[in-house]
mmCIF file with all atom_site columns, C-alpha atoms in Angstrom:
data_model
loop_
_atom_site.group_PDB
_atom_site.id
_atom_site.type_symbol
_atom_site.label_atom_id
_atom_site.label_alt_id
_atom_site.label_comp_id
_atom_site.label_asym_id
_atom_site.label_entity_id
_atom_site.label_seq_id
_atom_site.pdbx_PDB_ins_code
_atom_site.Cartn_x
_atom_site.Cartn_y
_atom_site.Cartn_z
_atom_site.occupancy
_atom_site.B_iso_or_equiv
_atom_site.pdbx_formal_charge
_atom_site.auth_seq_id
_atom_site.auth_comp_id
_atom_site.auth_asym_id
_atom_site.auth_atom_id
_atom_site.pdbx_PDB_model_num
ATOM 1   C CA . PRO S 1 1   ? 59.364  123.946 193.595 1.00 40.00 ? 21  PRO S CA 1
ATOM 2   C CA . ASN S 1 2   ? 59.054  120.390 194.866 1.00 35.00 ? 22  ASN S CA 1
ATOM 3   C CA . VAL S 1 3   ? 60.625  117.371 193.180 1.00 34.00 ? 23  VAL S CA 1
ATOM 4   C CA . ALA S 1 4   ? 57.337  116.260 191.644 1.00 36.00 ? 24  ALA S CA 1
ATOM 5   C CA . SER S 1 5   ? 56.883  119.518 189.807 1.00 37.00 ? 25  SER S CA 1
ATOM 6   C CA . VAL S 1 6   ? 60.441  119.397 188.466 1.00 34.00 ? 26  VAL S CA 1
ATOM 7   C CA . GLU S 1 7   ? 59.980  115.852 187.161 1.00 37.00 ? 27  GLU S CA 1
ATOM 8   C CA . THR S 1 8   ? 56.682  116.836 185.561 1.00 37.00 ? 28  THR S CA 1
ATOM 9   C CA . TYR S 1 9   ? 57.666  120.032 183.830 1.00 36.00 ? 29  TYR S CA 1
ATOM 10  C CA . HIS S 1 10  ? 61.431  119.955 183.221 1.00 42.00 ? 30  HIS S CA 1
ATOM 11  C CA . PRO S 1 11  ? 62.118  119.187 179.506 1.00 42.00 ? 31  PRO S CA 1
ATOM 12  C CA . SER S 1 12  ? 65.314  117.199 180.225 1.00 44.00 ? 32  SER S CA 1
ATOM 13  C CA . PHE S 1 13  ? 63.376  114.801 182.447 1.00 39.00 ? 33  PHE S CA 1
ATOM 14  C CA . HIS S 1 14  ? 61.010  113.869 179.614 1.00 45.00 ? 34  HIS S CA 1
ATOM 15  C CA . LYS S 1 15  ? 63.944  113.322 177.283 1.00 47.00 ? 35  LYS S CA 1
ATOM 16  C CA . GLU S 1 16  ? 65.717  111.027 179.754 1.00 50.00 ? 36  GLU S CA 1
ATOM 17  C CA . ALA S 1 17  ? 62.501  109.142 180.492 1.00 47.00 ? 37  ALA S CA 1
ATOM 18  C CA . ALA S 1 18  ? 61.884  108.630 176.795 1.00 46.00 ? 38  ALA S CA 1
ATOM 19  C CA . MET S 1 19  ? 65.428  107.289 176.322 1.00 52.00 ? 39  MET S CA 1
ATOM 20  C CA . ARG S 1 20  ? 65.021  104.896 179.244 1.00 56.00 ? 40  ARG S CA 1
ATOM 21  C CA . MET S 1 21  ? 61.730  103.642 177.826 1.00 52.00 ? 41  MET S CA 1
ATOM 22  C CA . LEU S 1 22  ? 63.303  103.150 174.360 1.00 48.00 ? 42  LEU S CA 1
ATOM 23  C CA . ASN S 1 23  ? 66.195  101.190 175.838 1.00 55.00 ? 43  ASN S CA 1
ATOM 24  C CA . LEU S 1 24  ? 63.763  99.011  177.762 1.00 49.00 ? 44  LEU S CA 1
ATOM 25  C CA . VAL S 1 25  ? 61.738  98.271  174.613 1.00 44.00 ? 45  VAL S CA 1
ATOM 26  C CA . ILE S 1 26  ? 64.874  97.407  172.607 1.00 46.00 ? 46  ILE S CA 1
ATOM 27  C CA . THR S 1 27  ? 66.185  95.139  175.364 1.00 48.00 ? 47  THR S CA 1
ATOM 28  C CA . THR S 1 28  ? 62.843  93.342  175.617 1.00 46.00 ? 48  THR S CA 1
ATOM 29  C CA . LEU S 1 29  ? 62.699  92.783  171.863 1.00 43.00 ? 49  LEU S CA 1
ATOM 30  C CA . CYS S 1 30  ? 66.241  91.359  171.855 1.00 45.00 ? 50  CYS S CA 1
ATOM 31  C CA . VAL S 1 31  ? 65.366  88.913  174.621 1.00 40.00 ? 51  VAL S CA 1
ATOM 32  C CA . LEU S 1 32  ? 62.207  87.813  172.824 1.00 41.00 ? 52  LEU S CA 1
ATOM 33  C CA . LEU S 1 33  ? 64.029  87.325  169.520 1.00 43.00 ? 53  LEU S CA 1
ATOM 34  C CA . THR S 1 34  ? 66.666  85.207  171.261 1.00 46.00 ? 54  THR S CA 1
ATOM 35  C CA . VAL S 1 35  ? 64.338  83.064  173.357 1.00 41.00 ? 55  VAL S CA 1
ATOM 36  C CA . SER S 1 36  ? 61.454  82.558  170.907 1.00 47.00 ? 56  SER S CA 1
ATOM 37  C CA . PRO S 1 37  ? 63.339  80.260  168.454 1.00 51.00 ? 57  PRO S CA 1
ATOM 38  C CA . ALA S 1 38  ? 64.551  78.126  171.357 1.00 45.00 ? 58  ALA S CA 1
ATOM 39  C CA . LEU S 1 39  ? 61.028  77.839  172.736 1.00 42.00 ? 59  LEU S CA 1
ATOM 40  C CA . ALA S 1 40  ? 59.680  77.002  169.295 1.00 48.00 ? 60  ALA S CA 1
ATOM 41  C CA . LYS S 1 41  ? 62.358  74.327  168.865 1.00 50.00 ? 61  LYS S CA 1
ATOM 42  C CA . GLU S 1 42  ? 61.587  72.838  172.270 1.00 46.00 ? 62  GLU S CA 1
ATOM 43  C CA . LYS S 1 43  ? 57.875  72.831  171.500 1.00 48.00 ? 63  LYS S CA 1
ATOM 44  C CA . LYS S 1 44  ? 58.552  71.106  168.196 1.00 52.00 ? 64  LYS S CA 1
ATOM 45  C CA . ALA S 1 45  ? 60.753  68.507  169.917 1.00 51.00 ? 65  ALA S CA 1
ATOM 46  C CA . ASP S 1 46  ? 58.044  67.840  172.495 1.00 54.00 ? 66  ASP S CA 1
ATOM 47  C CA . LYS S 1 47  ? 55.420  67.343  169.824 1.00 65.00 ? 67  LYS S CA 1
ATOM 48  C CA . LYS S 1 48  ? 54.436  63.684  169.828 1.00 77.00 ? 68  LYS S CA 1
ATOM 49  C CA . MET S 1 49  ? 53.895  61.622  166.698 1.00 77.00 ? 69  MET S CA 1
ATOM 50  C CA . ASP S 1 50  ? 50.223  60.837  166.165 1.00 87.00 ? 70  ASP S CA 1
ATOM 51  C CA . GLN S 1 51  ? 49.076  57.250  166.598 1.00 89.00 ? 71  GLN S CA 1
ATOM 52  C CA . GLN S 1 52  ? 48.556  56.563  162.903 1.00 88.00 ? 72  GLN S CA 1
ATOM 53  C CA . ALA S 1 53  ? 52.022  57.816  161.972 1.00 88.00 ? 73  ALA S CA 1
ATOM 54  C CA . MET S 1 54  ? 53.545  55.779  164.813 1.00 89.00 ? 74  MET S CA 1
ATOM 55  C CA . MET S 1 55  ? 51.817  52.603  163.615 1.00 90.00 ? 75  MET S CA 1
ATOM 56  C CA . GLU S 1 56  ? 53.007  53.180  160.051 1.00 89.00 ? 76  GLU S CA 1
ATOM 57  C CA . LEU S 1 57  ? 56.576  53.699  161.260 1.00 90.00 ? 77  LEU S CA 1
ATOM 58  C CA . TRP S 1 58  ? 56.537  50.520  163.351 1.00 89.00 ? 78  TRP S CA 1
ATOM 59  C CA . GLN S 1 59  ? 55.143  48.516  160.437 1.00 91.00 ? 79  GLN S CA 1
ATOM 60  C CA . LYS S 1 60  ? 57.941  49.805  158.224 1.00 93.00 ? 80  LYS S CA 1
ATOM 61  C CA . LEU S 1 61  ? 60.641  49.022  160.802 1.00 94.00 ? 81  LEU S CA 1
ATOM 62  C CA . ALA S 1 62  ? 59.227  45.525  161.350 1.00 95.00 ? 82  ALA S CA 1
ATOM 63  C CA . GLN S 1 63  ? 59.877  44.461  157.764 1.00 96.00 ? 83  GLN S CA 1
ATOM 64  C CA . PRO S 1 64  ? 63.036  42.425  156.940 1.00 96.00 ? 84  PRO S CA 1
ATOM 65  C CA . GLY S 1 65  ? 65.653  44.384  155.024 1.00 96.00 ? 85  GLY S CA 1
ATOM 66  C CA . GLU S 1 66  ? 68.960  43.716  153.285 1.00 96.00 ? 86  GLU S CA 1
ATOM 67  C CA . PRO S 1 67  ? 70.745  42.322  156.388 1.00 96.00 ? 87  PRO S CA 1
ATOM 68  C CA . HIS S 1 68  ? 67.928  39.809  156.849 1.00 97.00 ? 88  HIS S CA 1
ATOM 69  C CA . LYS S 1 69  ? 68.126  38.792  153.185 1.00 97.00 ? 89  LYS S CA 1
ATOM 70  C CA . LEU S 1 70  ? 71.837  38.084  153.688 1.00 97.00 ? 90  LEU S CA 1
ATOM 71  C CA . PHE S 1 71  ? 70.979  35.884  156.683 1.00 97.00 ? 91  PHE S CA 1
ATOM 72  C CA . ALA S 1 72  ? 68.347  34.052  154.641 1.00 98.00 ? 92  ALA S CA 1
ATOM 73  C CA . GLY S 1 73  ? 71.031  33.059  152.148 1.00 97.00 ? 93  GLY S CA 1
ATOM 74  C CA . LEU S 1 74  ? 72.784  31.116  154.938 1.00 98.00 ? 94  LEU S CA 1
ATOM 75  C CA . ALA S 1 75  ? 69.878  28.766  155.651 1.00 98.00 ? 95  ALA S CA 1
ATOM 76  C CA . GLY S 1 76  ? 70.801  25.123  155.171 1.00 98.00 ? 96  GLY S CA 1
ATOM 77  C CA . SER S 1 77  ? 73.234  22.437  156.367 1.00 98.00 ? 97  SER S CA 1
ATOM 78  C CA . TRP S 1 78  ? 76.912  23.081  157.125 1.00 98.00 ? 98  TRP S CA 1
ATOM 79  C CA . THR S 1 79  ? 80.060  21.248  158.163 1.00 98.00 ? 99  THR S CA 1
ATOM 80  C CA . THR S 1 80  ? 82.447  22.997  160.549 1.00 98.00 ? 100 THR S CA 1
ATOM 81  C CA . GLN S 1 81  ? 86.175  22.986  161.225 1.00 97.00 ? 101 GLN S CA 1
ATOM 82  C CA . THR S 1 82  ? 86.945  24.372  164.681 1.00 96.00 ? 102 THR S CA 1
ATOM 83  C CA . LYS S 1 83  ? 90.202  25.552  166.240 1.00 95.00 ? 103 LYS S CA 1
ATOM 84  C CA . GLU S 1 84  ? 90.527  26.402  169.945 1.00 93.00 ? 104 GLU S CA 1
ATOM 85  C CA . TRP S 1 85  ? 93.479  28.188  171.530 1.00 92.00 ? 105 TRP S CA 1
ATOM 86  C CA . MET S 1 86  ? 93.753  27.514  175.258 1.00 85.00 ? 106 MET S CA 1
ATOM 87  C CA . GLU S 1 87  ? 97.027  29.405  175.808 1.00 82.00 ? 107 GLU S CA 1
ATOM 88  C CA . PRO S 1 88  ? 98.924  31.994  173.766 1.00 78.00 ? 108 PRO S CA 1
ATOM 89  C CA . GLY S 1 89  ? 101.781 30.567  171.755 1.00 81.00 ? 109 GLY S CA 1
ATOM 90  C CA . LYS S 1 90  ? 100.513 26.997  171.873 1.00 89.00 ? 110 LYS S CA 1
ATOM 91  C CA . PRO S 1 91  ? 98.942  25.111  168.933 1.00 93.00 ? 111 PRO S CA 1
ATOM 92  C CA . PRO S 1 92  ? 95.136  24.970  168.835 1.00 94.00 ? 112 PRO S CA 1
ATOM 93  C CA . THR S 1 93  ? 92.928  21.976  169.443 1.00 93.00 ? 113 THR S CA 1
ATOM 94  C CA . GLU S 1 94  ? 91.055  21.051  166.262 1.00 95.00 ? 114 GLU S CA 1
ATOM 95  C CA . SER S 1 95  ? 87.696  19.339  165.805 1.00 95.00 ? 115 SER S CA 1
ATOM 96  C CA . THR S 1 96  ? 84.883  18.955  163.294 1.00 97.00 ? 116 THR S CA 1
ATOM 97  C CA . GLY S 1 97  ? 81.155  19.467  163.640 1.00 97.00 ? 117 GLY S CA 1
ATOM 98  C CA . THR S 1 98  ? 77.885  20.327  161.942 1.00 98.00 ? 118 THR S CA 1
ATOM 99  C CA . ALA S 1 99  ? 75.429  23.204  161.922 1.00 98.00 ? 119 ALA S CA 1
ATOM 100 C CA . GLU S 1 100 ? 71.854  23.591  160.756 1.00 98.00 ? 120 GLU S CA 1
ATOM 101 C CA . MET S 1 101 ? 70.565  27.071  159.980 1.00 98.00 ? 121 MET S CA 1
ATOM 102 C CA . LYS S 1 102 ? 67.075  28.346  159.188 1.00 98.00 ? 122 LYS S CA 1
ATOM 103 C CA . MET S 1 103 ? 65.117  31.585  159.245 1.00 98.00 ? 123 MET S CA 1
ATOM 104 C CA . LEU S 1 104 ? 62.490  32.315  161.899 1.00 98.00 ? 124 LEU S CA 1
ATOM 105 C CA . LEU S 1 105 ? 59.400  34.549  162.001 1.00 98.00 ? 125 LEU S CA 1
ATOM 106 C CA . ASP S 1 106 ? 59.025  35.188  158.276 1.00 97.00 ? 126 ASP S CA 1
ATOM 107 C CA . GLY S 1 107 ? 62.675  35.940  157.601 1.00 98.00 ? 127 GLY S CA 1
ATOM 108 C CA . ARG S 1 108 ? 63.459  38.149  160.598 1.00 98.00 ? 128 ARG S CA 1
ATOM 109 C CA . PHE S 1 109 ? 65.966  36.005  162.518 1.00 98.00 ? 129 PHE S CA 1
ATOM 110 C CA . LEU S 1 110 ? 68.615  33.398  161.684 1.00 98.00 ? 130 LEU S CA 1
ATOM 111 C CA . TYR S 1 111 ? 68.469  30.294  163.908 1.00 98.00 ? 131 TYR S CA 1
ATOM 112 C CA . GLN S 1 112 ? 71.449  27.947  164.279 1.00 98.00 ? 132 GLN S CA 1
ATOM 113 C CA . GLU S 1 113 ? 71.864  24.529  165.914 1.00 98.00 ? 133 GLU S CA 1
ATOM 114 C CA . TYR S 1 114 ? 75.534  23.668  166.318 1.00 98.00 ? 134 TYR S CA 1
ATOM 115 C CA . HIS S 1 115 ? 77.046  20.299  167.311 1.00 98.00 ? 135 HIS S CA 1
ATOM 116 C CA . ALA S 1 116 ? 80.774  19.681  167.729 1.00 96.00 ? 136 ALA S CA 1
ATOM 117 C CA . GLN S 1 117 ? 83.518  19.081  170.308 1.00 89.00 ? 137 GLN S CA 1
ATOM 118 C CA . MET S 1 118 ? 84.683  21.676  172.830 1.00 85.00 ? 138 MET S CA 1
ATOM 119 C CA . MET S 1 119 ? 87.655  21.048  175.115 1.00 80.00 ? 139 MET S CA 1
ATOM 120 C CA . GLY S 1 120 ? 87.500  17.394  174.157 1.00 81.00 ? 140 GLY S CA 1
ATOM 121 C CA . GLN S 1 121 ? 83.844  17.014  175.177 1.00 89.00 ? 141 GLN S CA 1
ATOM 122 C CA . PRO S 1 122 ? 80.610  16.801  173.153 1.00 94.00 ? 142 PRO S CA 1
ATOM 123 C CA . PHE S 1 123 ? 79.236  20.292  172.720 1.00 95.00 ? 143 PHE S CA 1
ATOM 124 C CA . SER S 1 124 ? 75.930  21.694  171.465 1.00 97.00 ? 144 SER S CA 1
ATOM 125 C CA . GLY S 1 125 ? 74.841  25.282  171.079 1.00 97.00 ? 145 GLY S CA 1
ATOM 126 C CA . ILE S 1 126 ? 71.926  27.329  169.774 1.00 98.00 ? 146 ILE S CA 1
ATOM 127 C CA . GLY S 1 127 ? 72.272  30.822  168.356 1.00 98.00 ? 147 GLY S CA 1
ATOM 128 C CA . ILE S 1 128 ? 69.789  33.439  167.152 1.00 98.00 ? 148 ILE S CA 1
ATOM 129 C CA . ASP S 1 129 ? 71.107  36.267  164.997 1.00 98.00 ? 149 ASP S CA 1
ATOM 130 C CA . GLY S 1 130 ? 69.208  39.369  163.995 1.00 98.00 ? 150 GLY S CA 1
ATOM 131 C CA . TYR S 1 131 ? 69.478  42.927  162.754 1.00 98.00 ? 151 TYR S CA 1
ATOM 132 C CA . ASP S 1 132 ? 67.501  45.522  164.702 1.00 98.00 ? 152 ASP S CA 1
ATOM 133 C CA . ASN S 1 133 ? 66.051  48.089  162.282 1.00 97.00 ? 153 ASN S CA 1
ATOM 134 C CA . VAL S 1 134 ? 65.445  50.526  165.152 1.00 96.00 ? 154 VAL S CA 1
ATOM 135 C CA . THR S 1 135 ? 68.945  50.559  166.694 1.00 97.00 ? 155 THR S CA 1
ATOM 136 C CA . LYS S 1 136 ? 70.660  49.644  163.397 1.00 97.00 ? 156 LYS S CA 1
ATOM 137 C CA . LYS S 1 137 ? 72.696  47.040  165.288 1.00 98.00 ? 157 LYS S CA 1
ATOM 138 C CA . TYR S 1 138 ? 73.364  43.351  164.714 1.00 98.00 ? 158 TYR S CA 1
ATOM 139 C CA . VAL S 1 139 ? 72.410  41.289  167.764 1.00 98.00 ? 159 VAL S CA 1
ATOM 140 C CA . THR S 1 140 ? 73.184  37.675  168.615 1.00 98.00 ? 160 THR S CA 1
ATOM 141 C CA . ALA S 1 141 ? 72.031  35.516  171.533 1.00 98.00 ? 161 ALA S CA 1
ATOM 142 C CA . TRP S 1 142 ? 73.807  32.230  172.283 1.00 97.00 ? 162 TRP S CA 1
ATOM 143 C CA . ILE S 1 143 ? 73.145  29.326  174.663 1.00 98.00 ? 163 ILE S CA 1
ATOM 144 C CA . ASP S 1 144 ? 75.079  26.064  174.913 1.00 96.00 ? 164 ASP S CA 1
ATOM 145 C CA . THR S 1 145 ? 75.826  22.981  177.010 1.00 96.00 ? 165 THR S CA 1
ATOM 146 C CA . MET S 1 146 ? 78.804  24.603  178.760 1.00 92.00 ? 166 MET S CA 1
ATOM 147 C CA . GLY S 1 147 ? 76.684  26.952  180.860 1.00 92.00 ? 167 GLY S CA 1
ATOM 148 C CA . THR S 1 148 ? 73.242  28.090  181.957 1.00 95.00 ? 168 THR S CA 1
ATOM 149 C CA . GLY S 1 149 ? 73.514  31.733  180.938 1.00 94.00 ? 169 GLY S CA 1
ATOM 150 C CA . ILE S 1 150 ? 72.459  33.535  177.784 1.00 96.00 ? 170 ILE S CA 1
ATOM 151 C CA . PHE S 1 151 ? 75.380  35.244  176.065 1.00 96.00 ? 171 PHE S CA 1
ATOM 152 C CA . ILE S 1 152 ? 74.419  38.364  174.103 1.00 97.00 ? 172 ILE S CA 1
ATOM 153 C CA . MET S 1 153 ? 76.559  40.433  171.756 1.00 98.00 ? 173 MET S CA 1
ATOM 154 C CA . GLU S 1 154 ? 75.795  43.348  169.467 1.00 98.00 ? 174 GLU S CA 1
ATOM 155 C CA . GLY S 1 155 ? 77.679  45.297  166.855 1.00 98.00 ? 175 GLY S CA 1
ATOM 156 C CA . THR S 1 156 ? 77.871  46.646  163.332 1.00 98.00 ? 176 THR S CA 1
ATOM 157 C CA . ALA S 1 157 ? 78.954  45.553  159.852 1.00 98.00 ? 177 ALA S CA 1
ATOM 158 C CA . ASN S 1 158 ? 81.252  46.944  157.206 1.00 97.00 ? 178 ASN S CA 1
ATOM 159 C CA . ALA S 1 159 ? 79.904  48.693  154.109 1.00 94.00 ? 179 ALA S CA 1
ATOM 160 C CA . ASP S 1 160 ? 78.839  45.546  152.224 1.00 93.00 ? 180 ASP S CA 1
ATOM 161 C CA . GLY S 1 161 ? 77.374  43.918  155.341 1.00 94.00 ? 181 GLY S CA 1
ATOM 162 C CA . LYS S 1 162 ? 79.490  40.773  154.993 1.00 97.00 ? 182 LYS S CA 1
ATOM 163 C CA . THR S 1 163 ? 81.883  41.350  157.901 1.00 98.00 ? 183 THR S CA 1
ATOM 164 C CA . ILE S 1 164 ? 80.044  41.751  161.185 1.00 98.00 ? 184 ILE S CA 1
ATOM 165 C CA . THR S 1 165 ? 81.889  42.721  164.381 1.00 98.00 ? 185 THR S CA 1
ATOM 166 C CA . LEU S 1 166 ? 80.135  41.964  167.663 1.00 98.00 ? 186 LEU S CA 1
ATOM 167 C CA . LYS S 1 167 ? 81.058  42.707  171.278 1.00 97.00 ? 187 LYS S CA 1
ATOM 168 C CA . GLY S 1 168 ? 79.877  41.388  174.629 1.00 95.00 ? 188 GLY S CA 1
ATOM 169 C CA . SER S 1 169 ? 81.007  40.071  178.006 1.00 91.00 ? 189 SER S CA 1
ATOM 170 C CA . HIS S 1 170 ? 80.100  37.482  180.600 1.00 86.00 ? 190 HIS S CA 1
ATOM 171 C CA . PRO S 1 171 ? 81.040  36.784  184.233 1.00 87.00 ? 191 PRO S CA 1
ATOM 172 C CA . GLU S 1 172 ? 83.665  34.110  184.942 1.00 83.00 ? 192 GLU S CA 1
ATOM 173 C CA . PRO S 1 173 ? 83.142  31.403  187.610 1.00 84.00 ? 193 PRO S CA 1
ATOM 174 C CA . GLY S 1 174 ? 86.278  32.427  189.537 1.00 80.00 ? 194 GLY S CA 1
ATOM 175 C CA . GLY S 1 175 ? 85.309  36.099  189.588 1.00 80.00 ? 195 GLY S CA 1
ATOM 176 C CA . GLY S 1 176 ? 85.723  38.988  187.206 1.00 80.00 ? 196 GLY S CA 1
ATOM 177 C CA . LYS S 1 177 ? 84.459  38.892  183.661 1.00 83.00 ? 197 LYS S CA 1
ATOM 178 C CA . MET S 1 178 ? 85.608  38.025  180.174 1.00 85.00 ? 198 MET S CA 1
ATOM 179 C CA . SER S 1 179 ? 85.098  40.550  177.378 1.00 91.00 ? 199 SER S CA 1
ATOM 180 C CA . HIS S 1 180 ? 84.557  39.206  173.875 1.00 94.00 ? 200 HIS S CA 1
ATOM 181 C CA . ARG S 1 181 ? 84.950  40.460  170.344 1.00 97.00 ? 201 ARG S CA 1
ATOM 182 C CA . ALA S 1 182 ? 83.620  38.326  167.492 1.00 98.00 ? 202 ALA S CA 1
ATOM 183 C CA . VAL S 1 183 ? 84.315  38.762  163.787 1.00 98.00 ? 203 VAL S CA 1
ATOM 184 C CA . TRP S 1 184 ? 81.815  37.007  161.531 1.00 98.00 ? 204 TRP S CA 1
ATOM 185 C CA . LYS S 1 185 ? 82.874  36.918  157.881 1.00 98.00 ? 205 LYS S CA 1
ATOM 186 C CA . ILE S 1 186 ? 80.332  35.836  155.282 1.00 98.00 ? 206 ILE S CA 1
ATOM 187 C CA . GLN S 1 187 ? 82.456  35.207  152.209 1.00 97.00 ? 207 GLN S CA 1
ATOM 188 C CA . ASP S 1 188 ? 79.543  33.927  150.116 1.00 95.00 ? 208 ASP S CA 1
ATOM 189 C CA . ALA S 1 189 ? 76.464  31.696  150.381 1.00 95.00 ? 209 ALA S CA 1
ATOM 190 C CA . ASN S 1 190 ? 78.665  28.591  150.829 1.00 98.00 ? 210 ASN S CA 1
ATOM 191 C CA . ASN S 1 191 ? 81.500  29.820  153.060 1.00 98.00 ? 211 ASN S CA 1
ATOM 192 C CA . GLN S 1 192 ? 81.643  31.736  156.332 1.00 98.00 ? 212 GLN S CA 1
ATOM 193 C CA . THR S 1 193 ? 84.072  32.119  159.242 1.00 98.00 ? 213 THR S CA 1
ATOM 194 C CA . PHE S 1 194 ? 83.418  32.979  162.872 1.00 98.00 ? 214 PHE S CA 1
ATOM 195 C CA . GLU S 1 195 ? 86.329  34.145  165.069 1.00 98.00 ? 215 GLU S CA 1
ATOM 196 C CA . MET S 1 196 ? 86.247  34.920  168.788 1.00 96.00 ? 216 MET S CA 1
ATOM 197 C CA . TYR S 1 197 ? 88.723  37.013  170.759 1.00 95.00 ? 217 TYR S CA 1
ATOM 198 C CA . GLY S 1 198 ? 88.662  37.383  174.519 1.00 92.00 ? 218 GLY S CA 1
ATOM 199 C CA . THR S 1 199 ? 90.143  39.416  177.359 1.00 86.00 ? 219 THR S CA 1
ATOM 200 C CA . HIS S 1 200 ? 90.259  37.794  180.802 1.00 69.00 ? 220 HIS S CA 1
ATOM 201 C CA . GLY S 1 201 ? 89.824  39.910  183.923 1.00 56.00 ? 221 GLY S CA 1
ATOM 202 C CA . HIS S 1 202 ? 90.595  43.616  184.059 1.00 49.00 ? 222 HIS S CA 1
ATOM 203 C CA . GLY S 1 203 ? 93.220  45.013  181.753 1.00 59.00 ? 223 GLY S CA 1
ATOM 204 C CA . GLY S 1 204 ? 94.072  41.634  180.244 1.00 75.00 ? 224 GLY S CA 1
ATOM 205 C CA . LYS S 1 205 ? 95.485  41.297  176.753 1.00 85.00 ? 225 LYS S CA 1
ATOM 206 C CA . GLU S 1 206 ? 93.079  40.205  174.032 1.00 90.00 ? 226 GLU S CA 1
ATOM 207 C CA . MET S 1 207 ? 93.789  36.827  172.441 1.00 92.00 ? 227 MET S CA 1
ATOM 208 C CA . LYS S 1 208 ? 92.129  34.769  169.731 1.00 94.00 ? 228 LYS S CA 1
ATOM 209 C CA . PHE S 1 209 ? 90.669  31.631  171.260 1.00 92.00 ? 229 PHE S CA 1
ATOM 210 C CA . LEU S 1 210 ? 88.171  30.290  168.722 1.00 95.00 ? 230 LEU S CA 1
ATOM 211 C CA . GLU S 1 211 ? 87.802  29.950  164.968 1.00 97.00 ? 231 GLU S CA 1
ATOM 212 C CA . ILE S 1 212 ? 84.992  28.113  163.211 1.00 98.00 ? 232 ILE S CA 1
ATOM 213 C CA . VAL S 1 213 ? 85.082  27.675  159.451 1.00 98.00 ? 233 VAL S CA 1
ATOM 214 C CA . TYR S 1 214 ? 81.670  26.846  157.975 1.00 98.00 ? 234 TYR S CA 1
ATOM 215 C CA . THR S 1 215 ? 81.336  25.074  154.606 1.00 98.00 ? 235 THR S CA 1
ATOM 216 C CA . ARG S 1 216 ? 77.930  24.358  153.130 1.00 98.00 ? 236 ARG S CA 1
ATOM 217 C CA . LYS S 1 217 ? 77.175  20.679  152.660 1.00 97.00 ? 237 LYS S CA 1
ATOM 218 C CA . PRO S 1 218 ? 76.852  19.589  149.006 1.00 94.00 ? 238 PRO S CA 1
#
């Protein structure tokens, strides 16, 4: 007999064919069971929020929260005591100054106008502090009479929100950059301290170079 007739009529051939078909079905089911949840998850992740839900979320995130309420408590007039360290191991230069603080845009940002001495020269600066509800980060932007750039730092706070640590960097005139770390301590509504630490160049050692103690005016 020819091969076709053997494959058609031999009992063992049908048994082997049935086994091969069963194995194929089982394998296919296993693949589908493995891939389907992943596809469903991907489809769910790709699903976009509808416009109404997006608007409601943005409206919620745009409202001032507890960090902004803490900032609002700092609005008012302040006197400042400033210390500057020019070199490690040497005593700081000390000066006094004033600061005016107020809230902007219905309690969303803290605005500061600062006037003092810096390196023996009259110095003025303007700062805007905020808390971004989306990124959950504190952000500060600073401009002053010692430069034409805008210095930006961002960071986080401790559990009670009264010690805020910020980080940033800026280019130096002679090349390279200076990395900064600021620690802003809000002791209460009448007392706060702002400390700055810096690292010059690449791989430099961090040193404290500025401390401003704020005391609310009577």
